Short mmCIF file of C-alpha atoms and ligand atoms in Angstrom, two decimals:
data_model
loop_
_atom_site.label_atom_id
_atom_site.label_comp_id
_atom_site.label_asym_id
_atom_site.label_seq_id
_atom_site.Cartn_x
_atom_site.Cartn_y
_atom_site.Cartn_z
CA UNK C 167 10.58 -4.55 39.94
CA UNK C 168 11.89 -2.54 36.99
CA UNK C 169 15.58 -1.65 37.12
CA UNK C 170 17.56 0.86 35.07
CA UNK C 171 21.35 0.51 34.88
CA UNK C 172 23.30 3.60 33.78
CA UNK C 173 26.54 2.80 31.94
CA UNK C 174 27.86 0.73 29.06
CA UNK C 175 30.96 -1.28 29.95
CA UNK C 176 32.01 -4.70 31.21
CA UNK C 177 31.26 -3.57 34.75
CA UNK C 178 27.68 -2.74 33.77
CA UNK C 179 27.32 -6.12 32.04
CA UNK C 180 28.48 -7.84 35.24
CA UNK C 181 26.03 -5.75 37.29
CA UNK C 182 23.22 -6.54 34.82
CA UNK C 183 24.00 -10.29 35.09
CA UNK C 184 23.70 -10.13 38.89
CA UNK C 185 20.52 -8.05 38.71
CA UNK C 186 19.02 -10.54 36.22
CA UNK C 187 19.46 -13.33 38.79
CA UNK C 188 17.26 -11.55 41.33
CA UNK C 189 13.74 -13.01 41.56
CA UNK C 190 12.52 -9.50 42.44
CA UNK C 191 13.39 -8.16 38.99
CA UNK C 192 10.93 -8.41 36.11
CA UNK C 193 12.55 -6.04 33.60
CA UNK C 194 15.98 -4.42 33.13
CA UNK C 195 16.78 -1.34 31.07
CA UNK C 196 20.27 -0.05 30.40
CA UNK C 197 21.38 3.38 29.19
CA UNK C 198 23.20 3.25 26.87
CA UNK C 199 24.36 -0.39 27.30
CA UNK C 200 26.13 -2.52 24.69
CA UNK C 201 25.52 -5.62 22.56
CA UNK C 202 26.10 -8.04 25.46
CA UNK C 203 23.93 -6.16 27.93
CA UNK C 204 21.22 -6.13 25.25
CA UNK C 205 20.84 -9.89 25.77
CA UNK C 206 19.63 -9.23 29.33
CA UNK C 207 18.20 -5.76 29.17
CA UNK C 208 16.44 -3.34 26.87
CA UNK C 209 19.11 -0.81 25.91
CA UNK C 210 18.13 2.79 25.36
CA UNK C 211 20.35 5.29 23.60
CA UNK C 212 20.72 7.92 26.32
CA UNK C 213 24.17 9.08 27.42
CA UNK C 214 25.25 8.67 31.05
CA UNK C 215 25.58 12.45 31.53
CA UNK C 216 22.17 13.31 30.06
CA UNK C 217 20.41 13.49 33.45
CA UNK C 218 17.24 15.16 32.14
CA UNK C 219 16.56 12.43 29.63
CA UNK C 220 17.57 9.64 32.04
CA UNK C 221 15.15 10.94 34.67
CA UNK C 222 12.37 11.45 32.10
CA UNK C 223 12.92 7.89 30.83
CA UNK C 224 12.81 6.45 34.36
CA UNK C 225 9.54 8.28 35.00
CA UNK C 226 7.98 7.24 31.72
CA UNK C 227 8.87 3.55 32.22
CA UNK C 228 8.01 3.65 35.93
CA UNK C 229 11.45 2.42 36.94
CA UNK C 230 11.58 1.35 40.59
CA UNK C 231 15.34 1.32 41.04
CA UNK C 232 18.20 2.93 39.10
CA UNK C 233 21.84 1.91 39.49
CA UNK C 234 24.34 4.58 38.46
CA UNK C 235 27.57 2.69 37.78
CA UNK C 236 30.25 5.04 36.29
CA UNK C 237 32.23 7.74 38.07
CA UNK C 238 31.46 10.74 35.85
CA UNK C 239 27.68 10.84 36.38
CA UNK C 240 28.04 10.04 40.11
CA UNK C 241 30.52 12.87 40.64
CA UNK C 242 28.30 15.23 38.62
CA UNK C 243 25.22 14.45 40.76
CA UNK C 244 23.20 11.84 38.84
CA UNK C 245 21.80 10.30 42.03
CA UNK C 246 20.71 13.76 43.25
CA UNK C 247 18.90 14.30 39.94
CA UNK C 248 16.93 11.03 40.30
CA UNK C 249 16.14 11.76 43.96
CA UNK C 250 14.98 15.29 43.16
CA UNK C 251 12.42 13.68 40.85
CA UNK C 252 11.25 11.36 43.64
CA UNK C 253 13.01 8.30 42.16
CA UNK C 254 15.18 5.71 43.89
CA UNK C 255 18.81 5.57 42.75
CA UNK C 256 21.76 3.56 44.03
CA UNK C 257 25.09 5.33 44.41
CA UNK C 258 26.55 8.22 46.40
CA UNK C 259 25.08 11.70 46.06
CA UNK C 260 27.31 14.41 44.61
CA UNK C 261 28.50 15.60 48.02
CA UNK C 262 29.74 12.06 48.82
CA UNK C 263 31.01 11.06 45.36
CA UNK C 264 33.64 13.78 45.88
CA UNK C 265 35.51 10.99 47.68
CA UNK C 266 36.50 9.89 44.17
CA UNK C 267 35.94 13.20 42.37
CA UNK C 268 38.66 15.12 44.20
CA UNK C 269 41.94 13.55 45.23
CA UNK C 270 42.76 16.69 47.27
CA UNK C 271 39.50 16.19 49.21
CA UNK C 272 40.17 12.51 49.85
CA UNK C 273 43.75 13.13 50.97
CA UNK C 274 42.64 15.88 53.37
CA UNK C 275 39.91 13.58 54.73
CA UNK C 276 42.41 10.79 55.38
CA UNK C 277 44.81 13.17 57.08
CA UNK C 278 42.09 14.68 59.28
CA UNK C 279 40.77 11.28 60.38
CA UNK C 280 44.12 9.46 60.64
CA UNK C 281 43.41 6.98 57.85
CA UNK C 282 46.74 5.52 56.63
CA UNK C 283 47.82 6.92 53.25
CA UNK C 284 50.95 8.28 51.54
CA UNK C 285 52.30 11.61 52.84
CA UNK C 286 51.29 14.45 50.47
CA UNK C 287 50.79 18.15 49.79
CA UNK C 288 48.03 19.80 47.75
CA UNK C 289 48.84 22.62 45.31
CA UNK C 290 46.70 25.16 43.48
CA UNK C 291 49.57 26.88 41.67
CA UNK C 292 52.22 25.36 39.41
CA UNK C 293 54.80 27.78 40.80
CA UNK C 294 54.40 26.47 44.34
CA UNK C 295 54.35 22.87 43.16
CA UNK C 296 57.61 23.39 41.26
CA UNK C 297 59.21 25.04 44.28
CA UNK C 298 58.17 22.13 46.51
CA UNK C 299 59.72 19.61 44.13
CA UNK C 300 63.19 21.18 44.49
CA UNK C 301 63.59 19.69 47.97
CA UNK C 302 61.46 16.55 47.55
CA UNK C 303 62.75 12.96 47.43
CA UNK C 304 62.45 11.06 44.12
CA UNK C 305 60.64 9.03 42.87
CA UNK C 306 57.54 11.09 43.55
CA UNK C 307 53.88 10.80 42.52
CA UNK C 308 51.81 13.55 40.87
CA UNK C 309 48.03 13.25 40.85
CA UNK C 310 45.63 15.51 38.99
CA UNK C 311 42.89 16.37 41.49
CA UNK C 312 39.86 15.51 39.36
CA UNK C 313 38.64 12.62 37.20
CA UNK C 314 40.99 11.80 34.33
CA UNK C 315 39.85 8.38 33.06
CA UNK C 316 42.25 6.71 35.47
CA UNK C 317 45.19 8.36 33.73
CA UNK C 318 45.83 11.39 35.96
CA UNK C 319 48.62 9.79 38.01
CA UNK C 320 52.27 10.26 37.05
CA UNK C 321 55.11 8.43 38.76
CA UNK C 322 58.26 10.50 38.28
CA UNK C 323 61.73 9.11 38.83
CA UNK C 324 63.69 12.34 38.42
CA UNK C 325 63.24 16.00 39.28
CA UNK C 326 63.18 16.82 35.56
CA UNK C 327 60.34 14.38 34.92
CA UNK C 328 58.41 15.70 37.89
CA UNK C 329 58.76 19.30 36.70
CA UNK C 330 57.57 18.31 33.23
CA UNK C 331 54.64 16.52 34.86
CA UNK C 332 53.59 19.57 36.87
CA UNK C 333 53.73 21.66 33.72
CA UNK C 334 51.71 19.25 31.63
CA UNK C 335 49.03 18.76 34.31
CA UNK C 336 48.73 22.31 35.68
CA UNK C 337 49.79 24.57 32.80
CA UNK C 338 49.17 22.62 29.60
CA UNK C 339 46.05 21.05 31.17
CA UNK C 340 46.75 17.58 29.80
CA UNK C 341 43.74 16.33 31.80
CA UNK C 342 41.67 19.51 31.41
CA UNK C 343 40.18 21.02 34.57
CA UNK C 344 41.08 17.86 36.51
CA UNK C 345 44.51 19.50 36.73
CA UNK C 346 43.42 22.76 38.34
CA UNK C 347 44.68 21.31 41.60
CA UNK C 348 47.50 18.85 42.07
CA UNK C 349 48.37 16.36 44.79
CA UNK C 350 52.06 15.55 45.15
CA UNK C 351 52.61 12.45 47.22
CA UNK C 352 55.25 10.14 48.57
CA UNK C 353 56.10 7.15 46.35
CA UNK C 354 55.22 3.87 48.04
CA UNK C 355 56.08 0.30 47.13
CA UNK C 356 54.17 -2.90 47.78
CA UNK C 357 51.44 -5.17 46.47
CA UNK C 358 48.21 -3.54 45.35
CA UNK C 359 44.84 -4.92 46.37
CA UNK C 360 41.33 -3.67 45.65
CA UNK C 361 38.50 -4.09 48.11
CA UNK C 362 35.00 -3.06 47.05
CA UNK C 363 32.39 -2.58 49.72
CA UNK C 364 28.69 -1.85 50.17
CA UNK C 365 27.93 1.15 52.37
CA UNK C 366 24.60 2.42 53.77
CA UNK C 367 25.80 5.67 55.34
CA UNK C 368 26.70 4.02 58.67
CA UNK C 369 27.51 0.35 58.09
CA UNK C 370 30.12 -0.98 55.67
CA UNK C 371 30.28 -4.54 54.35
CA UNK C 372 33.48 -5.29 52.41
CA UNK C 373 33.25 -7.72 49.51
CA UNK C 374 35.90 -10.27 48.64
CA UNK C 375 39.26 -8.83 47.52
CA UNK C 376 40.51 -8.46 43.95
CA UNK C 377 43.58 -7.32 42.08
CA UNK C 378 43.72 -5.33 38.87
CA UNK C 379 46.43 -5.23 36.17
CA UNK C 380 46.49 -1.63 34.98
CA UNK C 381 49.37 -1.60 32.49
CA UNK C 382 48.79 -2.44 28.83
CA UNK C 383 51.56 -5.00 28.38
CA UNK C 384 52.86 -8.18 30.01
CA UNK C 385 55.19 -7.72 32.96
CA UNK C 386 53.42 -4.46 33.91
CA UNK C 387 54.99 -2.64 30.99
CA UNK C 388 53.42 -0.01 28.77
CA UNK C 389 50.82 2.63 29.42
CA UNK C 390 48.21 2.69 32.15
CA UNK C 391 44.80 1.50 30.99
CA UNK C 392 41.37 1.18 32.55
CA UNK C 393 42.44 -2.36 33.52
CA UNK C 394 43.57 -5.36 31.42
CA UNK C 395 42.40 -8.07 33.78
CA UNK C 396 41.65 -8.98 37.38
CA UNK C 397 41.59 -11.88 39.77
CA UNK C 398 39.73 -12.54 43.00
CA UNK C 399 40.43 -13.19 45.80
CA UNK C 400 43.92 -11.74 46.23
CA UNK C 401 46.13 -14.23 48.10
CA UNK C 402 47.98 -11.22 49.51
CA UNK C 403 44.86 -9.99 51.27
CA UNK C 404 45.50 -12.08 54.38
CA UNK C 405 43.36 -12.20 57.55
CA UNK C 406 45.91 -9.85 59.18
CA UNK C 407 45.57 -7.29 56.38
CA UNK C 408 41.78 -7.62 56.58
CA UNK C 409 41.80 -7.06 60.34
CA UNK C 410 44.03 -3.98 59.99
CA UNK C 411 41.85 -2.47 57.27
CA UNK C 412 38.67 -3.11 59.26
CA UNK C 413 40.20 -1.39 62.28
CA UNK C 414 41.87 1.57 60.60
CA UNK C 415 40.45 2.14 57.13
CA UNK C 416 36.94 0.91 56.21
CA UNK C 417 34.68 2.03 59.04
CA UNK C 418 36.92 5.05 59.64
CA UNK C 419 36.23 6.26 56.08
CA UNK C 420 32.46 5.82 56.40
CA UNK C 421 32.44 7.58 59.78
CA UNK C 422 34.64 10.40 58.45
CA UNK C 423 32.25 11.03 55.56
CA UNK C 424 29.26 11.05 57.93
CA UNK C 425 31.08 13.43 60.31
CA UNK C 426 31.71 15.79 57.39
CA UNK C 427 27.97 15.84 56.58
CA UNK C 428 28.60 13.77 53.44
CA UNK C 429 26.78 10.53 54.27
CA UNK C 430 28.02 7.89 51.81
CA UNK C 431 25.59 5.33 50.39
CA UNK C 432 26.69 3.08 47.57
CA UNK C 433 29.98 1.39 46.75
CA UNK C 434 33.35 2.45 48.15
CA UNK C 435 36.26 0.90 46.29
CA UNK C 436 39.44 0.99 48.36
CA UNK C 437 42.63 0.92 46.29
CA UNK C 438 45.15 -0.33 48.86
CA UNK C 439 48.90 -0.74 48.85
CA UNK C 440 50.37 -3.30 51.23
CA UNK C 441 53.53 -1.45 52.27
CA UNK C 442 56.21 -2.51 54.73
CA UNK C 443 54.55 -0.20 57.23
CA UNK C 444 51.15 -1.79 56.73
CA UNK C 445 48.23 -1.26 54.35
CA UNK C 446 47.71 2.28 53.06
CA UNK C 447 45.00 3.82 50.89
CA UNK C 448 46.18 4.64 47.35
CA UNK C 449 42.82 5.93 46.23
CA UNK C 450 39.11 5.76 46.76
CA UNK C 451 36.56 5.17 44.03
CA UNK C 452 32.87 5.75 44.60
CA UNK C 453 31.65 2.85 42.43
CA UNK C 454 32.34 -0.73 41.32
CA UNK C 455 35.70 -1.14 39.60
CA UNK C 456 35.96 -2.18 35.99
CA UNK C 457 37.10 -5.02 35.61
CA UNK C 458 37.02 -5.72 39.40
CA UNK C 459 33.22 -6.12 39.26
CA UNK C 460 33.65 -8.87 36.65
CA UNK C 461 35.47 -11.13 39.16
CA UNK C 462 33.78 -10.06 42.40
CA UNK C 463 30.09 -10.15 41.40
CA UNK C 464 30.09 -13.66 39.88
CA UNK C 465 31.33 -14.89 43.28
CA UNK C 466 28.65 -13.12 45.34
CA UNK C 467 25.96 -15.37 46.82
CA UNK C 468 23.48 -12.67 47.85
CA UNK C 469 20.67 -11.19 45.80
CA UNK C 470 22.30 -7.93 44.67
CA UNK C 471 18.96 -6.10 44.72
CA UNK C 472 18.47 -6.94 48.40
CA UNK C 473 21.93 -5.66 49.27
CA UNK C 474 21.55 -2.46 47.26
CA UNK C 475 18.10 -1.82 48.74
CA UNK C 476 19.59 -2.26 52.23
CA UNK C 477 22.22 0.38 51.38
CA UNK C 478 19.46 2.83 50.49
CA UNK C 479 17.30 1.91 53.50
CA UNK C 480 20.17 2.04 56.01
CA UNK C 481 19.69 -1.62 56.98
CA UNK C 482 22.94 -3.10 55.73
CA UNK C 483 23.77 -4.26 59.27
CA UNK C 484 21.07 -6.92 58.79
CA UNK C 485 22.63 -8.30 55.59
CA UNK C 486 24.90 -11.35 55.75
CA UNK C 487 27.14 -10.71 52.74
CA UNK C 488 28.57 -13.96 51.42
CA UNK C 489 30.90 -15.06 48.65
CA UNK C 490 31.55 -18.45 47.12
CA UNK C 491 34.63 -20.24 48.40
CA UNK C 492 36.14 -20.24 44.92
CA UNK C 493 38.16 -17.89 42.70
CA UNK C 494 37.67 -15.93 39.49
CA UNK C 495 39.97 -14.54 36.81
CA UNK C 496 39.02 -12.00 34.12
CA UNK C 497 41.18 -11.48 31.04
CA UNK C 498 40.33 -8.40 28.99
CA UNK C 499 40.33 -8.83 25.21
CA UNK C 500 41.22 -5.42 23.84
CA UNK C 501 41.74 -3.86 20.42
CA UNK C 502 45.44 -3.81 19.55
CA UNK C 503 46.77 -0.30 20.14
CA UNK C 504 44.60 0.39 23.22
CA UNK C 505 44.84 2.73 25.15
CA UNK C 506 46.20 5.04 22.44
CA UNK C 507 44.88 4.36 18.96
CA UNK C 508 42.91 1.39 17.72
CA UNK C 509 40.38 0.41 15.10
CA UNK C 510 36.76 -0.44 15.82
CA UNK C 511 33.98 -2.15 13.88
CA UNK C 512 35.64 -5.60 13.66
CA UNK C 513 33.28 -8.56 13.56
CA UNK C 514 33.42 -10.77 16.68
CA UNK C 515 32.87 -14.52 16.24
CA UNK C 516 32.55 -17.41 18.69
CA UNK C 517 30.42 -15.64 21.30
CA UNK C 518 27.83 -18.44 21.32
CA UNK C 519 30.35 -20.73 23.06
CA UNK C 520 29.50 -18.90 26.30
CA UNK C 521 25.78 -19.69 26.15
CA UNK C 522 24.55 -22.05 28.88
CA UNK C 523 27.93 -22.08 30.62
CA UNK C 524 28.04 -21.96 34.39
CA UNK C 525 31.68 -21.12 35.15
CA UNK C 526 32.47 -19.03 32.06
CA UNK C 527 31.32 -15.47 31.46
CA UNK C 528 31.84 -13.20 28.50
CA UNK C 529 31.23 -9.67 29.72
CA UNK C 530 30.94 -7.16 26.90
CA UNK C 531 32.81 -3.87 27.34
CA UNK C 532 33.09 -2.16 23.93
CA UNK C 533 30.75 -3.97 21.55
CA UNK C 534 27.76 -3.05 19.44
CA UNK C 535 25.24 -4.72 17.21
CA UNK C 536 25.77 -4.03 13.52
CA UNK C 537 23.10 -5.72 11.43
CA UNK C 538 23.37 -9.43 12.16
CA UNK C 539 26.85 -9.10 13.65
CA UNK C 540 28.33 -8.02 16.94
CA UNK C 541 31.36 -5.80 16.30
CA UNK C 542 34.11 -4.19 18.37
CA UNK C 543 33.29 -0.70 19.56
CA UNK C 544 36.01 0.31 22.01
CA UNK C 545 39.51 -0.24 23.35
CA UNK C 546 38.44 -2.85 25.86
CA UNK C 547 36.12 -5.20 23.96
CA UNK C 548 35.32 -8.24 26.15
CA UNK C 549 36.09 -9.41 29.68
CA UNK C 550 36.53 -13.19 29.59
CA UNK C 551 35.92 -14.47 33.10
CA UNK C 552 36.05 -17.95 34.55
CA UNK C 553 35.51 -19.27 38.04
CA UNK C 554 37.32 -22.28 39.45
CA UNK C 555 38.00 -24.01 42.74
CA UNK C 556 41.13 -21.89 43.14
CA UNK C 557 43.01 -19.16 41.27
CA UNK C 558 45.16 -21.58 39.31
CA UNK C 559 42.11 -23.38 37.92
CA UNK C 560 40.20 -20.14 37.27
CA UNK C 561 43.16 -18.69 35.44
CA UNK C 562 43.59 -21.77 33.26
CA UNK C 563 39.90 -21.77 32.37
CA UNK C 564 39.80 -18.02 31.64
CA UNK C 565 42.77 -18.27 29.24
CA UNK C 566 41.21 -21.31 27.57
CA UNK C 567 38.03 -19.34 26.98
CA UNK C 568 39.93 -16.39 25.47
CA UNK C 569 40.51 -18.73 22.51
CA UNK C 570 36.79 -19.26 21.93
CA UNK C 571 36.28 -15.79 20.47
CA UNK C 572 38.00 -14.12 17.54
CA UNK C 573 38.19 -10.67 16.04
CA UNK C 574 40.77 -8.86 13.98
CA UNK C 575 43.31 -6.99 16.15
CA UNK C 576 42.41 -9.00 19.28
CA UNK C 577 44.95 -8.20 22.01
CA UNK C 578 45.38 -9.44 25.58
CA UNK C 579 47.92 -9.72 28.33
CA UNK C 580 49.17 -13.26 28.99
CA UNK C 581 50.13 -12.82 32.62
CA UNK C 582 46.86 -11.93 34.34
CA UNK C 583 46.98 -13.55 37.75
CA UNK C 584 50.57 -14.62 37.32
CA UNK C 585 51.33 -13.29 40.79
CA UNK C 586 49.52 -16.38 42.02
CA UNK C 587 52.49 -18.52 40.94
CA UNK C 588 54.79 -16.48 43.14
CA UNK C 589 52.86 -17.71 46.16
CA UNK C 590 54.13 -21.27 45.69
P1 LIG Y 844 45.40 5.82 41.58
O1 LIG Y 844 44.53 6.23 40.40
O2 LIG Y 844 45.54 6.86 42.63
O3 LIG Y 844 45.06 4.45 42.11
O4 LIG Y 844 46.83 5.58 40.95
C1 LIG Y 844 47.03 4.75 39.83
C2 LIG Y 844 48.20 3.84 40.08
O5 LIG Y 844 49.37 4.60 40.33
C3 LIG Y 844 48.02 2.98 41.32
O6 LIG Y 844 47.30 1.82 41.04
C4 LIG Y 844 49.45 2.69 41.67
O7 LIG Y 844 49.99 1.64 40.87
C5 LIG Y 844 50.16 3.95 41.32
N1 LIG Y 844 50.28 4.85 42.49
C6 LIG Y 844 49.40 5.77 42.92
N2 LIG Y 844 49.83 6.38 44.03
C7 LIG Y 844 51.03 5.86 44.31
C8 LIG Y 844 52.01 6.07 45.34
N3 LIG Y 844 51.83 6.99 46.28
N4 LIG Y 844 53.12 5.31 45.31
C9 LIG Y 844 53.33 4.40 44.35
N5 LIG Y 844 52.46 4.15 43.36
C10 LIG Y 844 51.33 4.86 43.33
N1 LIG Y 845 40.02 -0.98 37.49
C1 LIG Y 845 40.16 0.25 38.14
C2 LIG Y 845 38.97 1.10 38.18
O1 LIG Y 845 37.86 0.70 37.90
O2 LIG Y 845 39.12 2.25 38.57
#
């Protein structure tokens, strides 16, 4: 089987590593990929939004199975483009990827089908949003409707801040057209947990839980980023939480999408908050998380190609999804200054330490080959992941391995997975 992976980050490297383990797979291509993925796959320089060229490439190389990993192409209809050409592609079609593509849509869906989430209102005019704020309780949360690189959420402590936020999202278009509509929602408090799941349109199989660290600096300070590290499983995702989510959230979401004529096949990523009143949905994503995939996939026992094929065939009910009884921690090595301003092109050394390791993984996020060297090519550079018998061991090993690689302006958080200590 020939497989094409669309994307270029740490998530795609983790997906490529799982795909490479499948005995069904003879050749992997990745568009556009990065220097780490290039060790497993043939990378081809086609952008993730260039559907015409992606489809032409898949035809020319007789690709059997394409995995579309990032949100932008999914929301814009990449899977539809492959299917229209008679090709097999994994991921939701455009009419289902709207679950991530429009926060107003997902909030309305949850309200209509009684799926627990924060109370909210949708707005299409700044004037109405500003009027609403006058009588709202603070803090309050503003969310640009569309995709905004994970940055379209503002938590506002005062009325002044909230008004400024409405202006910058809806009038100044800080996030472009993503801010044409705005969701204003109740501020909630609690632990956050991510649960990724495979979905075949009818059946949903949740994977093991994970937790992301979104802020740039230790102690959850600084700006929001794509994610500075993750651990899996989350000790806060107890059997009780799991049972509640299975009863009220997971299947309910899949059934709601089907009832709306938007059959969902692919990955649903549930961003959950464990509030005093029970688990609630913070957000849905229509894809693997990055860096959640880097801790969840190394723990998966199944052949990923079999599970993905079952999602496409509608036979996921016959799959026994299993994870190792261990733990994983991923620490992101970033370029100092991320997510605002940072330098690229710095030589990375020490990568060979990860060769032939079983419990240590170095997933490349922003890297590229430059002559003989591998150099930094993004804000998030590498995802250093380790597995261990439990979270404490995995965390220790992951931090040890962060010392194996060097590059100028290397930056990381030092408290990934620290929440684990609070469990003692
Ligand atoms: P989202 O992209 O919707 O997951 O939001 C990004 C982050 O903002 C979440 O991971 C939470 O930390 C925070 N957040 C989003 N919605 C709320 C809310 N209603 N209450 C409190 N925090 C929130
Ligand atoms: N790590 C969060 C995301 O992938 O959206």
